[in-house]
């Protein structure tokens, strides 16, 4: 992890609030001149702290009305099986986030689809066909309270 100072943290906070802010706007908000500000942003990008810039899209407005949290249990644990499972999950565009977890399941995937019919198709044709799957549990989101919230960055 790179050594982050108060200016780096301030830049990250500004970018979490508004990833479209210009370098000049960011520099003004963090009390730096534009050149050092841009240099810091480039360093944050190069070091992997700042991984990208994305649009925050309203899922329902684009016809994606169903969010499902899918617990996936796999049999025969091995490094190779875990790698195959991870690779397969990464290739499914409906999986918007996924975690290797402890507990009753091995993976927790957040799936976003149009509706229940679309999820049924994904479940039966894709998820149940994943390598080594022994059990799948689906938890349907009733309402979204908070998604894609900003990270609580350290205070320096």
Short mmCIF file of C-alpha atoms in Angstrom, two decimals:
data_model
loop_
_atom_site.label_atom_id
_atom_site.label_comp_id
_atom_site.label_asym_id
_atom_site.label_seq_id
_atom_site.Cartn_x
_atom_site.Cartn_y
_atom_site.Cartn_z
CA UNK A 1 0.00 0.00 0.00
CA UNK A 2 1.43 3.38 -0.92
CA UNK A 3 1.99 5.97 1.74
CA UNK A 4 -1.02 8.27 1.54
CA UNK A 5 -0.84 11.74 3.03
CA UNK A 6 -3.58 14.26 3.79
CA UNK A 7 -3.54 15.62 0.23
CA UNK A 8 -3.94 12.14 -1.30
CA UNK A 9 -6.85 11.38 1.06
CA UNK A 10 -8.44 14.75 0.25
CA UNK A 11 -8.12 14.08 -3.50
CA UNK A 12 -9.71 10.65 -3.10
CA UNK A 13 -12.60 12.14 -1.11
CA UNK A 14 -13.24 14.73 -3.83
CA UNK A 15 -13.14 12.07 -6.54
CA UNK A 16 -15.56 9.85 -4.60
CA UNK A 17 -18.00 12.76 -4.46
CA UNK A 18 -17.51 13.79 -8.10
CA UNK A 19 -15.36 11.69 -10.40
CA UNK A 20 -16.00 14.21 -13.19
CA UNK A 21 -14.35 17.08 -11.31
CA UNK A 22 -11.59 18.71 -13.32
CA UNK A 23 -8.03 18.75 -12.07
CA UNK A 24 -8.34 22.51 -11.44
CA UNK A 25 -11.50 21.98 -9.35
CA UNK A 26 -9.86 19.19 -7.37
CA UNK A 27 -6.73 21.27 -6.81
CA UNK A 28 -8.80 24.18 -5.48
CA UNK A 29 -10.75 21.94 -3.11
CA UNK A 30 -7.62 20.31 -1.65
CA UNK A 31 -5.51 23.49 -1.54
CA UNK A 32 -2.89 22.46 -4.10
CA UNK A 33 -1.84 24.00 -7.36
CA UNK A 34 -2.97 22.08 -10.46
CA UNK A 35 0.40 20.55 -11.43
CA UNK A 36 1.14 18.81 -8.10
CA UNK A 37 -2.51 17.79 -7.87
CA UNK A 38 -2.40 16.12 -11.28
CA UNK A 39 0.90 14.43 -10.40
CA UNK A 40 -0.70 13.01 -7.24
CA UNK A 41 -3.75 11.78 -9.17
CA UNK A 42 -1.49 10.05 -11.71
CA UNK A 43 0.49 8.44 -8.85
CA UNK A 44 -2.76 7.23 -7.24
CA UNK A 45 -3.77 5.72 -10.59
CA UNK A 46 -0.38 4.13 -11.24
CA UNK A 47 -0.19 2.61 -7.74
CA UNK A 48 -3.63 1.04 -8.09
CA UNK A 49 -5.26 3.03 -5.31
CA UNK A 50 -7.43 4.80 -7.87
CA UNK A 51 -8.68 1.94 -10.06
CA UNK A 52 -10.99 3.80 -12.41
CA UNK A 53 -13.83 6.21 -12.96
CA UNK A 54 -17.43 5.02 -13.37
CA UNK A 55 -20.88 6.38 -13.97
CA UNK A 56 -23.44 5.73 -11.21
CA UNK A 57 -26.36 4.30 -13.19
CA UNK A 58 -29.85 3.89 -11.76
CA UNK A 59 -30.50 0.17 -12.22
CA UNK A 60 -34.28 0.47 -12.45
CA UNK A 61 -34.11 3.31 -14.98
CA UNK A 62 -32.24 1.02 -17.38
CA UNK A 63 -34.60 -1.90 -16.83
CA UNK A 64 -32.59 -3.84 -14.24
CA UNK A 65 -35.20 -4.16 -11.51
CA UNK A 66 -34.02 -7.21 -9.59
CA UNK A 67 -30.98 -7.55 -7.34
CA UNK A 68 -30.20 -10.99 -5.94
CA UNK A 69 -27.51 -11.93 -3.43
CA UNK A 70 -26.49 -15.44 -4.36
CA UNK A 71 -24.71 -17.76 -1.94
CA UNK A 72 -22.74 -20.38 -3.83
CA UNK A 73 -21.34 -23.48 -2.19
CA UNK A 74 -18.79 -25.61 -4.00
CA UNK A 75 -17.58 -29.13 -3.31
CA UNK A 76 -14.07 -30.50 -3.34
CA UNK A 77 -12.09 -27.50 -2.22
CA UNK A 78 -8.77 -26.99 -3.95
CA UNK A 79 -6.78 -24.10 -5.30
CA UNK A 80 -7.59 -25.17 -8.87
CA UNK A 81 -11.34 -25.45 -8.19
CA UNK A 82 -11.42 -22.05 -6.49
CA UNK A 83 -9.55 -20.48 -9.40
CA UNK A 84 -11.96 -22.06 -11.92
CA UNK A 85 -14.96 -20.86 -9.91
CA UNK A 86 -13.59 -17.33 -9.66
CA UNK A 87 -12.79 -17.20 -13.38
CA UNK A 88 -16.29 -18.41 -14.24
CA UNK A 89 -17.95 -15.85 -11.95
CA UNK A 90 -15.86 -13.04 -13.43
CA UNK A 91 -17.15 -13.95 -16.89
CA UNK A 92 -20.83 -13.51 -15.96
CA UNK A 93 -21.87 -9.91 -16.74
CA UNK A 94 -24.91 -10.08 -14.43
CA UNK A 95 -22.56 -10.60 -11.46
CA UNK A 96 -21.71 -7.04 -10.43
CA UNK A 97 -19.76 -7.96 -7.30
CA UNK A 98 -18.53 -11.19 -5.81
CA UNK A 99 -16.73 -12.23 -2.64
CA UNK A 100 -14.99 -15.34 -1.34
CA UNK A 101 -16.58 -15.70 2.10
CA UNK A 102 -16.51 -17.81 5.24
CA UNK A 103 -19.59 -19.50 6.62
CA UNK A 104 -22.15 -21.80 5.01
CA UNK A 105 -21.32 -20.68 1.46
CA UNK A 106 -18.03 -20.19 -0.34
CA UNK A 107 -18.96 -17.25 -2.58
CA UNK A 108 -21.43 -14.40 -2.28
CA UNK A 109 -22.35 -12.87 -5.62
CA UNK A 110 -24.46 -9.78 -6.23
CA UNK A 111 -26.49 -10.37 -9.37
CA UNK A 112 -28.47 -7.67 -11.19
CA UNK A 113 -31.04 -8.69 -13.80
CA UNK A 114 -34.25 -7.41 -15.39
CA UNK A 115 -36.74 -9.53 -13.46
CA UNK A 116 -37.45 -12.90 -11.88
CA UNK A 117 -37.71 -14.63 -15.25
CA UNK A 118 -34.26 -13.37 -16.23
CA UNK A 119 -32.85 -14.57 -12.89
CA UNK A 120 -34.44 -18.00 -13.36
CA UNK A 121 -32.72 -18.29 -16.74
CA UNK A 122 -29.38 -17.16 -15.30
CA UNK A 123 -29.75 -19.58 -12.38
CA UNK A 124 -30.69 -22.63 -14.39
CA UNK A 125 -28.48 -22.08 -17.43
CA UNK A 126 -25.40 -20.43 -15.95
CA UNK A 127 -25.06 -20.47 -12.16
CA UNK A 128 -26.02 -24.12 -11.66
CA UNK A 129 -23.59 -25.04 -14.45
CA UNK A 130 -20.61 -23.41 -12.70
CA UNK A 131 -17.75 -25.81 -11.94
CA UNK A 132 -18.14 -27.73 -8.69
CA UNK A 133 -21.36 -26.07 -7.46
CA UNK A 134 -23.18 -28.16 -4.86
CA UNK A 135 -25.70 -25.61 -3.55
CA UNK A 136 -27.07 -22.18 -4.40
CA UNK A 137 -29.18 -19.96 -2.14
CA UNK A 138 -30.82 -16.85 -3.55
CA UNK A 139 -31.67 -13.81 -1.42
CA UNK A 140 -33.80 -11.22 -3.19
CA UNK A 141 -33.40 -7.54 -2.38
CA UNK A 142 -36.74 -5.98 -1.48
CA UNK A 143 -35.47 -2.42 -1.68
CA UNK A 144 -32.09 -0.80 -2.20
CA UNK A 145 -31.08 1.34 0.77
CA UNK A 146 -27.48 2.17 -0.18
CA UNK A 147 -25.35 1.05 -3.11
CA UNK A 148 -21.92 2.09 -4.23
CA UNK A 149 -21.39 4.35 -1.26
CA UNK A 150 -18.11 6.15 -0.75
CA UNK A 151 -15.40 4.48 1.31
CA UNK A 152 -14.73 5.86 4.77
CA UNK A 153 -11.18 7.00 4.15
CA UNK A 154 -8.70 7.40 7.01
CA UNK A 155 -8.31 10.78 8.63
CA UNK A 156 -4.71 11.98 8.79
#
